[in-house]
Coordinates of C-alpha atoms in Angstrom, one line a residue:
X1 CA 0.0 0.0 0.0
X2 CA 3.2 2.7 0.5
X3 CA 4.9 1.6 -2.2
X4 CA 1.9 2.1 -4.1
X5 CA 1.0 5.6 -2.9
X6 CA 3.8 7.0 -3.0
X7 CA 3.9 6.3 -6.7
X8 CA 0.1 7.8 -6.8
X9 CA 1.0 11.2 -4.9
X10 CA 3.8 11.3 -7.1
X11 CA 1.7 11.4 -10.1
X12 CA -0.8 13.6 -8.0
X13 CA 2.3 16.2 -7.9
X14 CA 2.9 16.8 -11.2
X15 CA -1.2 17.0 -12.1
X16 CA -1.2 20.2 -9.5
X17 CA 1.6 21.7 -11.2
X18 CA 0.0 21.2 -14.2
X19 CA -3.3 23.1 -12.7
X20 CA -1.2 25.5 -10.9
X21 CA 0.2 26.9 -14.5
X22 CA -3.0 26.9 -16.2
X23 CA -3.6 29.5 -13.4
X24 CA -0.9 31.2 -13.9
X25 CA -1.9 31.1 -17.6
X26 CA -5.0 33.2 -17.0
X27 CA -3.8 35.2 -14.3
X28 CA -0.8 36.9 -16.1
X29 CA -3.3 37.4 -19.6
X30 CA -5.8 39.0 -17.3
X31 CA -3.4 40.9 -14.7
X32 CA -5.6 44.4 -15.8
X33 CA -8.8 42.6 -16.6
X34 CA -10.7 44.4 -14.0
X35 CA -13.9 42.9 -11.9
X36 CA -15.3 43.1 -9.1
X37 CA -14.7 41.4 -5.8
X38 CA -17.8 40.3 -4.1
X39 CA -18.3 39.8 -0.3
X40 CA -21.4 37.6 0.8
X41 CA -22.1 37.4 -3.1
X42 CA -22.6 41.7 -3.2
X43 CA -20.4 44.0 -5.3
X44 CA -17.8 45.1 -2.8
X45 CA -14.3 46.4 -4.5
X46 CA -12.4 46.3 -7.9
X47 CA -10.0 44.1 -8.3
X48 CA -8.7 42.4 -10.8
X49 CA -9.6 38.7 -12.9
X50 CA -5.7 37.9 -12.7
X51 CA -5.9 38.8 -9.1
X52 CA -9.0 36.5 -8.3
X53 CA -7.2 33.5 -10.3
X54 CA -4.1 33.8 -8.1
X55 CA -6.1 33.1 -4.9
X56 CA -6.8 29.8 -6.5
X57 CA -3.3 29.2 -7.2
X58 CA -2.3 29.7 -3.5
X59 CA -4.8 27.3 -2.2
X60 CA -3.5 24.8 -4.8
X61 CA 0.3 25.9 -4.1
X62 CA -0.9 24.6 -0.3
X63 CA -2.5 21.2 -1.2
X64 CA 0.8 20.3 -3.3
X65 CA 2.8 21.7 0.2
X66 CA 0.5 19.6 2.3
X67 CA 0.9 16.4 -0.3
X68 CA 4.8 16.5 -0.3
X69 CA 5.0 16.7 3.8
X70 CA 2.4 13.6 4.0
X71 CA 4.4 11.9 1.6
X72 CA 7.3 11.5 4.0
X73 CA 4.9 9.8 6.3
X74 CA 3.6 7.3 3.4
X75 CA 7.7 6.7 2.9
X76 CA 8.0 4.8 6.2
X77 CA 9.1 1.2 5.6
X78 CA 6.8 -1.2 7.8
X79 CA 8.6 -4.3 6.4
X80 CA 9.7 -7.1 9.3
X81 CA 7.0 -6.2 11.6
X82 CA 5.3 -9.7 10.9
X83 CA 2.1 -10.1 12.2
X84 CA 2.8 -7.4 15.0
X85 CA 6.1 -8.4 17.1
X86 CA 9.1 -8.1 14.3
X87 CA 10.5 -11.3 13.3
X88 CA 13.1 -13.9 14.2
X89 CA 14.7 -14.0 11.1
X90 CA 18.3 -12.1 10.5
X91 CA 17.1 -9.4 8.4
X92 CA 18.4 -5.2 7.8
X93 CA 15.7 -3.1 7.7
X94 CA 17.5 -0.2 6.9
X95 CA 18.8 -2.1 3.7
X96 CA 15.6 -2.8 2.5
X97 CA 14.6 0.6 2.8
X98 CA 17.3 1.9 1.1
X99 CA 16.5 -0.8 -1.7
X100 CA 12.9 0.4 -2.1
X101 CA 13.8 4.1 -1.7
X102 CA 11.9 4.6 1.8
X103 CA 13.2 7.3 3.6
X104 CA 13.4 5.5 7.0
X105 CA 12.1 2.1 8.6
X106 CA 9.0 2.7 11.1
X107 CA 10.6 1.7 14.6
X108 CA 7.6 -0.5 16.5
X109 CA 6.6 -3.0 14.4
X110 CA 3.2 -3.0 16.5
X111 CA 3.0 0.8 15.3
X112 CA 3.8 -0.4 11.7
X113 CA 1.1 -3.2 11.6
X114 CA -1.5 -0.6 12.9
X115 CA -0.8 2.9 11.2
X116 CA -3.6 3.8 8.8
X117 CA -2.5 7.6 9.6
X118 CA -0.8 7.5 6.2
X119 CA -4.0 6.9 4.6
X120 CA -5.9 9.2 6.8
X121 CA -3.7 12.1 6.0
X122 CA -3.9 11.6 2.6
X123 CA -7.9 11.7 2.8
X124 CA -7.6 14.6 4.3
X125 CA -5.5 16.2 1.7
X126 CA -7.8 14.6 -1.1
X127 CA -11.0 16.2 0.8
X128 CA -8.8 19.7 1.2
X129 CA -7.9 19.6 -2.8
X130 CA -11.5 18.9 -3.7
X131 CA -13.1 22.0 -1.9
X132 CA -10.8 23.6 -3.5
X133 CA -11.9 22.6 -6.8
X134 CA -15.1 22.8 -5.8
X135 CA -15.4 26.6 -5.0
X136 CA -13.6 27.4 -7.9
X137 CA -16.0 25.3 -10.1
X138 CA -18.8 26.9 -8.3
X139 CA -17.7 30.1 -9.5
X140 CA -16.9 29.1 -13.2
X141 CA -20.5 27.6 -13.5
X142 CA -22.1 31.0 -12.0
X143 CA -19.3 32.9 -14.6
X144 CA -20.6 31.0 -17.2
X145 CA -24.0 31.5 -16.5
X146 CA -26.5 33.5 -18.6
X147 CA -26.6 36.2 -15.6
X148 CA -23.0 36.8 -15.4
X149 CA -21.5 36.1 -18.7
X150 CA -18.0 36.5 -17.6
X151 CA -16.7 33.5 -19.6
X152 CA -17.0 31.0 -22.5
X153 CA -16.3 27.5 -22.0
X154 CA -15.1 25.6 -24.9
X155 CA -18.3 23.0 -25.8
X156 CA -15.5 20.0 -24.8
X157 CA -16.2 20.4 -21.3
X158 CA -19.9 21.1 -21.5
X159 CA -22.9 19.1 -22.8
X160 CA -26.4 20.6 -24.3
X161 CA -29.6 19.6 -22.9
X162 CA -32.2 16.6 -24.0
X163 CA -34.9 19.0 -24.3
X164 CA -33.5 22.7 -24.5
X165 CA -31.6 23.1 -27.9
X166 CA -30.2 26.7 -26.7
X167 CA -28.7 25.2 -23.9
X168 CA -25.2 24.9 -23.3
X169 CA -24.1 22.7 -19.8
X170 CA -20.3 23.4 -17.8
X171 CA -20.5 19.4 -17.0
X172 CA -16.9 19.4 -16.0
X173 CA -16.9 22.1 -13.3
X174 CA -20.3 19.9 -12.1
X175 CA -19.2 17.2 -12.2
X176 CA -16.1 18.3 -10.1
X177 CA -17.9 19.9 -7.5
X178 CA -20.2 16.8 -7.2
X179 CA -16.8 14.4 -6.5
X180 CA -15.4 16.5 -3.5
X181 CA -18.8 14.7 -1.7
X182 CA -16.9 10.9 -2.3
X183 CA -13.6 12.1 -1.4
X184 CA -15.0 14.0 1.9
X185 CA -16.9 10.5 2.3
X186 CA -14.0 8.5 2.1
X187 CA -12.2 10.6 4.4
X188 CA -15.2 10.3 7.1
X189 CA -15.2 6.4 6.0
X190 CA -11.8 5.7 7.4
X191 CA -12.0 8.1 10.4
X192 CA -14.8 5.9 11.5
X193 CA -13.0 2.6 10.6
X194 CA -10.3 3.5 12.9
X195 CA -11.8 5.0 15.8
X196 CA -12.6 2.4 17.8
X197 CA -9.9 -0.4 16.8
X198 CA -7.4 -1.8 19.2
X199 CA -3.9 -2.2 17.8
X200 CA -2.4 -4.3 15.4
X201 CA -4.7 -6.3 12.5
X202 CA -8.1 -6.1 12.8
X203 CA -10.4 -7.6 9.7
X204 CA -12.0 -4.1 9.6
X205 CA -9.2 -2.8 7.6
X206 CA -10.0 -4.5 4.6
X207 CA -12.2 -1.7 4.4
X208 CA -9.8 1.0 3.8
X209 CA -8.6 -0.1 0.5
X210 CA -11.9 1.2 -2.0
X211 CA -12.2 4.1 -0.3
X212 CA -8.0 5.4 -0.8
X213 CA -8.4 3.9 -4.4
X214 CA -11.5 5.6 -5.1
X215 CA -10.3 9.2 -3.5
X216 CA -6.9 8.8 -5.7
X217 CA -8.4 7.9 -9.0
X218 CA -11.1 10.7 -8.4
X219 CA -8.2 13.2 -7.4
X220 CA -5.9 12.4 -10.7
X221 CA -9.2 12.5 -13.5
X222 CA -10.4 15.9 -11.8
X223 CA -7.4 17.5 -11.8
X224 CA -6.5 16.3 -15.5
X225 CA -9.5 17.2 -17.1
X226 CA -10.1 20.4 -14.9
X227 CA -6.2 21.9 -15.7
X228 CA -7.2 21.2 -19.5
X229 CA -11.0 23.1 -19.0
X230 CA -9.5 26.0 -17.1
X231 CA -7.0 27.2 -19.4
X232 CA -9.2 26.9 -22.5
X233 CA -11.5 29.2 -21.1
X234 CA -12.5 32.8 -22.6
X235 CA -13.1 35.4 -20.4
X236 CA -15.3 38.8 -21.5
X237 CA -14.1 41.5 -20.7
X238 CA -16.5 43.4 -20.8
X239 CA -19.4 41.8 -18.6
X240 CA -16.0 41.3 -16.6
X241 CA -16.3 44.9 -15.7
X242 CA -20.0 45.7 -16.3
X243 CA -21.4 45.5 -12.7
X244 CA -18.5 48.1 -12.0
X245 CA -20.0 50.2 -13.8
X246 CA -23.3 49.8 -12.5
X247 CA -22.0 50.1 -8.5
X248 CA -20.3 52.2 -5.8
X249 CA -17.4 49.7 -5.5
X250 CA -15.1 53.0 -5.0
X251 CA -17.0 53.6 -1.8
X252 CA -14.2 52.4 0.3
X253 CA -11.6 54.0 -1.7
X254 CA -13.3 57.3 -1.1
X255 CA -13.5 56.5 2.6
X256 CA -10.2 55.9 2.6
X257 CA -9.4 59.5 0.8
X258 CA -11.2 61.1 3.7
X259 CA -8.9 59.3 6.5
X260 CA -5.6 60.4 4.3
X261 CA -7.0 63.6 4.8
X262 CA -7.2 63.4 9.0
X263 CA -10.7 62.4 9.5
X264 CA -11.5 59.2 11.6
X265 CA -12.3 56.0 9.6
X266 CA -16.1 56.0 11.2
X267 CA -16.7 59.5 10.3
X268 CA -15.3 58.9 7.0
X269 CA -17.9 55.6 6.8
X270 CA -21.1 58.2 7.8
X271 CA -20.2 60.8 5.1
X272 CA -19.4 58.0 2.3
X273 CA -22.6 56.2 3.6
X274 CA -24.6 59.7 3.3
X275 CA -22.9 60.4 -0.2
X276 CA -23.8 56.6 -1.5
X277 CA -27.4 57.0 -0.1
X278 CA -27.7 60.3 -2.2
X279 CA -26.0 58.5 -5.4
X280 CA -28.6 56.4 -5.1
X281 CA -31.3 58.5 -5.4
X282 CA -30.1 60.3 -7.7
X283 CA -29.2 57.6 -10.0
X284 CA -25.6 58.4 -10.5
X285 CA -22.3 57.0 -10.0
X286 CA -20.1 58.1 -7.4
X287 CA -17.7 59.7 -10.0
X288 CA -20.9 61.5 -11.8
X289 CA -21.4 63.7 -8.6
X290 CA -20.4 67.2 -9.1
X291 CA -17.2 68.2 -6.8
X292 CA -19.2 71.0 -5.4
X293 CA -22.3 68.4 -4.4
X294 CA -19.0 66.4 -2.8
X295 CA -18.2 69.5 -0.8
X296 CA -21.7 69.4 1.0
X297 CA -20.8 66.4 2.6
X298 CA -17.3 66.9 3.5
X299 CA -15.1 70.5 3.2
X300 CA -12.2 67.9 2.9
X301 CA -13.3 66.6 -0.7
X302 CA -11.1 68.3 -3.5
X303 CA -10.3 67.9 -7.2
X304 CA -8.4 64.7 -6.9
X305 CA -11.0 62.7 -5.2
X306 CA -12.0 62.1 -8.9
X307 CA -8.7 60.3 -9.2
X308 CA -9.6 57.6 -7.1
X309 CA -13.2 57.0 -7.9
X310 CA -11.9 55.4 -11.1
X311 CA -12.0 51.4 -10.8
X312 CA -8.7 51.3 -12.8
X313 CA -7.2 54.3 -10.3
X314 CA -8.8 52.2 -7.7
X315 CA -6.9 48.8 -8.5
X316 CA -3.3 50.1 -9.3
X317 CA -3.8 52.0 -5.5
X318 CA -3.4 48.7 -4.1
X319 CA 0.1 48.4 -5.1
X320 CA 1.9 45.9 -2.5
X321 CA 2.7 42.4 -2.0
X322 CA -0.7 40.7 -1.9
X323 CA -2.4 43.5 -3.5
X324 CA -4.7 43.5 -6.3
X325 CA -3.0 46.0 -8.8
X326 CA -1.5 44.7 -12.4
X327 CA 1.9 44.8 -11.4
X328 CA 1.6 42.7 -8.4
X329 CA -0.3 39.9 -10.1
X330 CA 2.2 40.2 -12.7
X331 CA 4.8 39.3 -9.7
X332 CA 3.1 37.0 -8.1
X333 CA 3.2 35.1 -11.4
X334 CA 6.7 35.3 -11.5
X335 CA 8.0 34.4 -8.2
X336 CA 6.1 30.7 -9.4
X337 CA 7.6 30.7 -12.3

C-alpha cells in the first residue's frame, strides 16, 4: 500500500503543477482585466480577474505543500514487523529501505502493523484539494452563467440539454464539484473505521482499500480534465467589468481618501454612507457627482477625489505584496515561475 502511494501522490504532484500553470496562464493574460470582488455574493471592490485566479493558485500551491509533507509519512518502511512483534529472522531493515527508496524504517513493528494515519492524511488532503476545486468550479459555473457572462467555456467540457436546444451545460466544473462529496466521504469512512480499533490487524481494515483507491483515481481524473478546461476558457471583458460600472465599488476608496486627509475612519464611513445613499437616489455614480455636491458632505473633498473614484485608479492604488494592482499579479506570477 506505501509503495503504491507514493507512486500515486507522485503522479498527484505533477497533475497540481499542471493546474497551478494553467492558473498562472490566465492570471498573467488578465493581470488588468478588472472585476469586481464580491463579499457575501454583493459587489464590494475592484479588483482584478488575474488577481482572483491567483487566490486559486495559493490554495492549490498549499495542497501540493500539504501532499509532499504527507508523503514522508507514506515513505516509512513497515517491512519485518510480521504479524505485529518483528521477526526472528536475521534481516536489515535499513537495507531494505534503502533498496525500495523509503526514507526511513517505522521503529515498532506494533505501530507499523497498525498505522492507517498514512492513509488518513492523505484523505484529508484529497477532501482539502476537492473543496478547493469545488469553489472554484462553483464560480466558473455562476461565470458562465447567462446572468453573469464572464466567460465561454469551450463545448468540450460542456454538454447541451435533452430538451433545450439553446442550452449549453459546464459538465466538467459539475461534475467536479459533485466528486469532492466521495472524497469527503471517504475521508469520514476511514476516520470511522479506525476510531474504535485496538492495535495491530483487525479484519475491519479490509475496508480502507476502495475508499484510498477511489479518493486517488477521483483526485488524478479531476485535476486532469479540470487543468485542460481551465486554461481553455474565454473570459469577456467586458461583462467582466459591467457590474462596476453599475456600483459604488469605490466607496471604500473614497472612505479611505477622507482618512488620508485626517478624518477618523467611522466619520469617513457616515459621510461616504450619506454620499452613496444620495447617489442612489439620484441615479448616479459616485464619480458623476459634481465636486461641489462632494463638498456638502465633506469640506475635505477636493479635485483629486475624482482620481480615485476610477476602478482602474482604484486597483493600481493597491500596489503591494498581496495587492490586487497589475503589477503585483504580474509578480506574483513570476516568483512561481
Amino acid at each position: 500500500m506505501r509503495l503504491w502511494l507514493r507512486n500515486e501522490i507522485d503522479i498527484i504532484a505533477e497533475l497540481i503543477q499542471n493546474l497551478e500553470k494553467s492558473i498562472l496562464g490566465q492570471a498573467e493574460l488578465h493581470s488588468n482585466s478588472l472585476m469586481a470582488g464580491l463579499t457575501h455574493l454583493q459587489t464590494a471592490q475592484p479588483i482584478t480577474f488575474g488577481h482572483h485566479m491567483m487566490a486559486y493558485h495559493d490554495m492549490f500551491a498549499r495542497d501540493y505543500d500539504r501532499l509532499l509533507e504527507l508523503r514522508k509519512r507514506v515513505n516509512c518502511l513497515p517491512l519485518g514487523s510480521a504479524a505485529l512483534a518483528g521477526t526472528s529472522f536475521k534481516i536489515d531493515r535499513e537495507f531494505v529501505a534503502d533498496k525500495l527508496g523509503f526514507e526511513k524504517v517505522i521503529d515498532n513493528s506494533l505501530d507499523a502493523v497498525s498505522d492507517r494515519d498514512f492513509i488518513l492524511e492523505f484523505l484529508n488532503f484529497s477532501a482539502i484539494l476537492m473543496i478547493h476545486i469545488s469553489r472554484l468550479s462553483e464560480e466558473i459555473i455562476m461565470w458562465a452563467s447567462d446572468n453573469f457572462g464572464y466567460i465561454d467555456i469551450p463545448d468540450e467540457f460542456c454538454t447541451g440539454s435533452s430538451i433545450m436546444p439553446q442550452k449549453k451545460n459546464p459538465d466538467v466544473a459539475e461534475l467536479a464539484r459533485g466528486k469532492t462529496g466521495r472524497a469527503i466521504g471517504n475521508l469520514v469512512n476511514i476516520l470511522v473505521l479506525m476510531k474504535s480499533q485496538p492495535l495491530a490487524y483487525n479484519k475491519d481494515n479490509q475496508e480502507d482499500k476502495e475508499p484510498i483507491f477511489d479518493s486517488v483515481q477521483t483526485v488524478k481524473d479531476t485535476l486532469d480534465i479540470f487543468s485542460a478546461m481551465l486554461s481553455s476558457i474565454k473570459v469577456n471583458k467586458a461583462n467582466l467589468k459591467k457590474p462596476l460600472e453599475q456600483s459604488y465599488t469605490t466607496a471604500t476608496d473614497l472612505a479611505d481618501y477622507l482618512v488620508a486627509k485626517q478624518t477618523t475612519f467611522r466619520e469617513a464611513h457616515e459621510i461616504v454612507s450619506k454620499i452613496v445613499t444620495f447617489a442612489e437616489k439620484e441615479n448616479i455614480l459616485l464619480r458623476d457627482i459634481p465636486l461641489k455636491t462632494f463638498e456638502k458632505f465633506s469640506e475635505k473633498i477636493e479635485e483629486d477625489v475624482f482620481e480615485i473614484l476610477d476602478c482602474e485608479g482604484s486597483v493600481n492604488s493597491r500596489n503591494h505584496v498581496g495587492g490586487t494592482s497589475p503589477d503585483q499579479v504580474l509578480n506574483a506570477v513570476k516568483r512561481q515561475n
